[in-house]
Amino acid sequence: MDNVLNKAISIFQDILSKKDVERSGEKFKGYNKPKRTPNHPSKSHAVLAREDGETKLIRFGQQGVSGEGDPAKSDSKAEKARRKAFKARHAKNIARGKMSAAYWADKVKW
């Protein structure tokens, strides 16, 4: 019981202090704040996701993919179709929320 209480207190102190959070030797600006990982061999972004007291390190996005970011007015029909196809293909996983890589890929990259 004391272990659970100490863990809860630690979590709330992290949230209240708004300090950098470290997980697996990697620093994050806070929970649910994605960052680029240019030195990771395969994934382009990482986020320390937190929801309902659960914390999870999520890596997402393919390294080196072109065309990421917010849609531009000058996007071609092919680029618009590519975005639409991604969202349709991953709709179920995006709907799972903050604890899924698809949610963060949709939010950050598409």
XYZ file of N, CA and C in Angstrom:
330
model
N 0.824 -1.193 0.000
C 0.000 0.000 0.000
C 0.864 1.253 0.000
N 1.928 1.252 0.806
C 2.821 2.410 0.852
C 3.517 2.629 -0.488
N 3.851 1.522 -1.170
C 4.497 1.621 -2.477
C 3.602 2.350 -3.481
N 2.334 1.995 -3.492
C 1.377 2.617 -4.408
C 1.223 4.096 -4.076
N 1.131 4.404 -2.798
C 0.991 5.789 -2.375
C 2.223 6.612 -2.756
N 3.405 6.064 -2.526
C 4.644 6.765 -2.889
C 4.730 6.993 -4.394
N 4.299 5.997 -5.181
C 4.330 6.137 -6.631
C 3.365 7.238 -7.078
N 2.172 7.266 -6.494
C 1.182 8.289 -6.832
C 1.690 9.685 -6.476
N 2.310 9.810 -5.321
C 2.865 11.101 -4.898
C 3.953 11.551 -5.869
N 4.803 10.632 -6.287
C 5.871 10.939 -7.231
C 5.307 11.425 -8.562
N 4.260 10.768 -9.036
C 3.634 11.159 -10.300
C 3.063 12.569 -10.202
N 2.349 12.860 -9.127
C 1.758 14.185 -8.969
C 2.822 15.265 -8.800
N 3.937 14.950 -8.142
C 5.015 15.922 -8.010
C 5.614 16.239 -9.371
N 5.777 15.213 -10.226
C 6.284 15.436 -11.576
C 5.361 16.360 -12.355
N 4.075 16.112 -12.245
C 3.098 16.915 -12.978
C 3.093 18.356 -12.474
N 3.105 18.530 -11.175
C 3.036 19.870 -10.598
C 4.305 20.677 -10.839
N 5.451 20.017 -10.837
C 6.710 20.745 -10.988
C 7.000 21.105 -12.440
N 6.313 20.448 -13.404
C 6.497 20.732 -14.832
C 7.957 20.627 -15.247
N 8.702 19.722 -14.619
C 10.101 19.509 -14.974
C 10.202 18.615 -16.197
N 11.402 18.563 -16.743
C 11.669 17.575 -17.770
C 11.513 16.199 -17.155
N 10.983 15.278 -17.935
C 10.760 13.919 -17.477
C 11.745 13.021 -18.202
N 12.374 12.122 -17.480
C 13.338 11.214 -18.095
C 12.793 9.801 -18.057
N 12.922 9.108 -19.195
C 12.467 7.721 -19.288
C 13.424 6.980 -20.206
N 13.974 5.886 -19.757
C 14.906 5.064 -20.535
C 16.096 5.890 -21.025
N 16.570 6.813 -20.196
C 17.724 7.633 -20.549
C 17.420 8.733 -21.545
N 16.165 8.977 -21.830
C 15.757 9.983 -22.804
C 14.931 11.056 -22.099
N 15.212 12.330 -22.378
C 14.496 13.420 -21.718
C 13.344 13.910 -22.590
N 12.230 14.207 -21.928
C 11.045 14.746 -22.578
C 10.654 16.039 -21.867
N 10.061 16.974 -22.593
C 9.635 18.256 -22.014
C 8.464 18.076 -21.058
N 7.790 16.970 -21.143
C 6.654 16.664 -20.284
C 5.884 15.507 -20.877
N 4.798 15.155 -20.232
C 3.959 14.076 -20.730
C 3.116 14.569 -21.897
N 2.873 13.682 -22.853
C 2.049 13.963 -24.034
C 2.606 15.108 -24.883
N 3.930 15.229 -24.899
C 4.595 16.238 -25.723
C 5.579 15.506 -26.653
N 5.175 15.261 -27.911
C 6.029 14.505 -28.835
C 7.295 15.270 -29.203
N 8.340 14.510 -29.524
C 9.598 15.119 -29.957
C 10.197 14.289 -31.077
N 11.041 14.927 -31.864
C 11.741 14.221 -32.945
C 12.872 13.392 -32.358
N 13.163 12.277 -33.015
C 14.285 11.431 -32.603
C 15.153 11.166 -33.831
N 15.947 12.152 -34.242
C 16.715 12.012 -35.484
C 17.783 10.911 -35.442
N 18.233 10.527 -34.256
C 19.279 9.511 -34.164
C 18.742 8.099 -33.973
N 17.423 7.948 -33.900
C 16.851 6.612 -33.758
C 16.924 5.910 -35.125
N 17.278 4.640 -35.155
C 17.470 3.961 -36.443
C 16.209 3.829 -37.297
N 15.032 3.711 -36.692
C 13.851 3.477 -37.523
C 12.673 4.414 -37.249
N 12.542 4.957 -36.049
C 11.383 5.782 -35.714
C 11.757 7.263 -35.662
N 10.868 8.116 -36.211
C 11.187 9.533 -36.327
C 10.779 10.358 -35.115
N 9.831 9.869 -34.309
C 9.324 10.622 -33.164
C 9.131 9.718 -31.958
N 9.067 10.335 -30.786
C 8.762 9.620 -29.545
C 7.932 10.536 -28.657
N 7.120 9.924 -27.814
C 6.299 10.680 -26.870
C 6.154 9.844 -25.608
N 6.167 10.507 -24.479
C 5.909 9.848 -23.206
C 4.428 10.101 -22.908
N 3.597 9.137 -23.300
C 2.147 9.298 -23.205
C 1.668 8.959 -21.803
N 0.709 9.757 -21.317
C 0.129 9.517 -19.997
C -1.373 9.703 -20.111
N -2.079 8.677 -19.605
C -3.536 8.746 -19.580
C -4.034 7.871 -18.442
N -4.902 8.415 -17.621
C -5.489 7.692 -16.479
C -4.420 7.096 -15.564
N -3.340 7.832 -15.307
C -2.298 7.388 -14.397
C -1.325 6.388 -15.002
N -1.556 5.952 -16.235
C -0.664 5.013 -16.905
C 0.288 5.794 -17.801
N 1.563 5.434 -17.776
C 2.574 6.101 -18.592
C 3.209 5.087 -19.522
N 3.439 5.507 -20.777
C 3.973 4.583 -21.769
C 4.854 5.362 -22.749
N 6.030 4.833 -23.051
C 6.900 5.430 -24.054
C 6.476 4.886 -25.412
N 6.105 5.775 -26.316
C 5.641 5.373 -27.638
C 6.552 5.989 -28.685
N 7.082 5.138 -29.552
C 7.861 5.593 -30.707
C 6.990 5.401 -31.934
N 7.004 6.383 -32.830
C 6.127 6.292 -33.994
C 6.735 7.009 -35.176
N 6.243 6.708 -36.359
C 6.656 7.368 -37.590
C 7.902 6.762 -38.200
N 7.871 6.603 -39.492
C 9.020 6.059 -40.199
C 10.051 7.150 -40.417
N 11.300 6.833 -40.128
C 12.407 7.774 -40.297
C 12.578 8.089 -41.788
N 12.685 9.358 -42.126
C 13.008 9.760 -43.490
C 11.844 9.849 -44.455
N 10.619 9.728 -43.988
C 9.469 9.818 -44.889
C 9.246 11.273 -45.269
N 9.054 11.516 -46.554
C 8.807 12.895 -46.990
C 7.312 13.189 -46.946
N 6.979 14.458 -46.897
C 5.589 14.871 -46.952
C 4.887 14.917 -45.617
N 5.627 14.849 -44.526
C 4.980 14.902 -43.216
C 4.696 16.348 -42.830
N 3.893 16.514 -41.834
C 3.559 17.850 -41.356
C 2.159 18.243 -41.742
N 1.809 19.474 -41.463
C 0.461 19.959 -41.750
C 0.217 20.030 -43.256
N -1.009 19.774 -43.691
C -1.308 19.877 -45.121
C -1.173 21.320 -45.608
N -0.631 21.459 -46.785
C -0.478 22.793 -47.383
C -1.531 22.969 -48.475
N -1.866 24.208 -48.757
C -2.841 24.473 -49.814
C -2.305 24.023 -51.174
N -0.979 23.982 -51.289
C -0.364 23.620 -52.560
C -0.174 22.107 -52.725
N -0.676 21.305 -51.779
C -0.551 19.849 -51.896
C -1.246 19.360 -53.163
N -0.604 18.412 -53.825
C -1.202 17.840 -55.032
C -2.338 16.892 -54.647
N -3.104 16.459 -55.642
C -4.191 15.516 -55.389
C -3.641 14.213 -54.834
N -2.470 13.807 -55.308
C -1.855 12.562 -54.835
C -1.488 12.664 -53.354
N -0.961 13.811 -52.932
C -0.608 14.000 -51.518
C -1.853 14.008 -50.641
N -2.923 14.650 -51.111
C -4.176 14.664 -50.362
C -4.752 13.251 -50.247
N -4.663 12.490 -51.331
C -5.164 11.111 -51.330
C -4.326 10.252 -50.385
N -3.034 10.514 -50.325
C -2.137 9.765 -49.433
C -2.495 10.001 -47.968
N -2.760 11.254 -47.610
C -3.180 11.580 -46.244
C -4.511 10.908 -45.908
N -5.458 10.998 -46.835
C -6.779 10.419 -46.620
C -6.685 8.905 -46.451
N -5.837 8.266 -47.237
C -5.666 6.809 -47.158
C -5.070 6.401 -45.812
N -4.094 7.171 -45.328
C -3.503 6.865 -44.018
C -4.562 6.944 -42.928
N -5.332 8.013 -42.930
C -6.352 8.205 -41.890
C -7.420 7.115 -41.950
N -7.805 6.695 -43.148
C -8.804 5.635 -43.291
C -8.232 4.284 -42.847
N -7.016 4.011 -43.231
C -6.372 2.727 -42.923
C -6.165 2.544 -41.421
N -5.886 3.634 -40.711
C -5.560 3.557 -39.291
C -6.658 4.114 -38.385
N -7.852 4.308 -38.911
C -8.927 4.968 -38.153
C -9.209 4.274 -36.820
N -9.251 2.940 -36.803
C -9.538 2.217 -35.554
C -8.462 2.482 -34.510
N -7.207 2.438 -34.920
C -6.113 2.639 -33.972
C -6.005 4.095 -33.536
N -6.305 5.029 -34.418
C -6.293 6.447 -34.049
C -7.342 6.695 -32.966
N -8.489 6.042 -33.109
C -9.583 6.213 -32.154
C -9.260 5.650 -30.772
N -8.241 4.800 -30.655
C -7.860 4.236 -29.355
C -7.347 5.308 -28.405
N -6.877 6.419 -28.925
C -6.473 7.535 -28.076
C -4.973 7.658 -27.878
N -4.599 8.399 -26.843
C -3.208 8.796 -26.601
C -2.240 7.650 -26.385
N -2.739 6.475 -26.053
C -1.838 5.364 -25.765
C -1.517 4.540 -27.010
N -1.844 5.038 -28.208
C -1.524 4.320 -29.440
C -0.601 5.159 -30.321
N 0.284 4.477 -31.018
C 1.212 5.156 -31.919
C 0.463 5.817 -33.077
N -0.606 5.195 -33.535
C -1.367 5.750 -34.659
C -1.960 7.114 -34.305
N -2.419 7.281 -33.069
C -2.961 8.569 -32.617
C -1.902 9.660 -32.760
N -0.693 9.376 -32.300
C 0.364 10.382 -32.337
C 0.858 10.612 -33.756
N 0.937 9.565 -34.571
C 1.340 9.736 -35.960
C 0.328 10.626 -36.697
N -0.953 10.399 -36.437
C -1.995 11.216 -37.060
C -1.894 12.665 -36.620
N -1.653 12.866 -35.346
C -1.599 14.223 -34.797
C -0.352 14.995 -35.252
N 0.783 14.325 -35.280
C 2.053 15.005 -35.531
C 2.450 14.994 -37.010
N 2.297 13.862 -37.659
C 2.843 13.701 -39.003
C 1.835 13.883 -40.121
N 0.566 13.643 -39.892
C -0.414 13.664 -40.969
C -1.373 14.798 -40.790
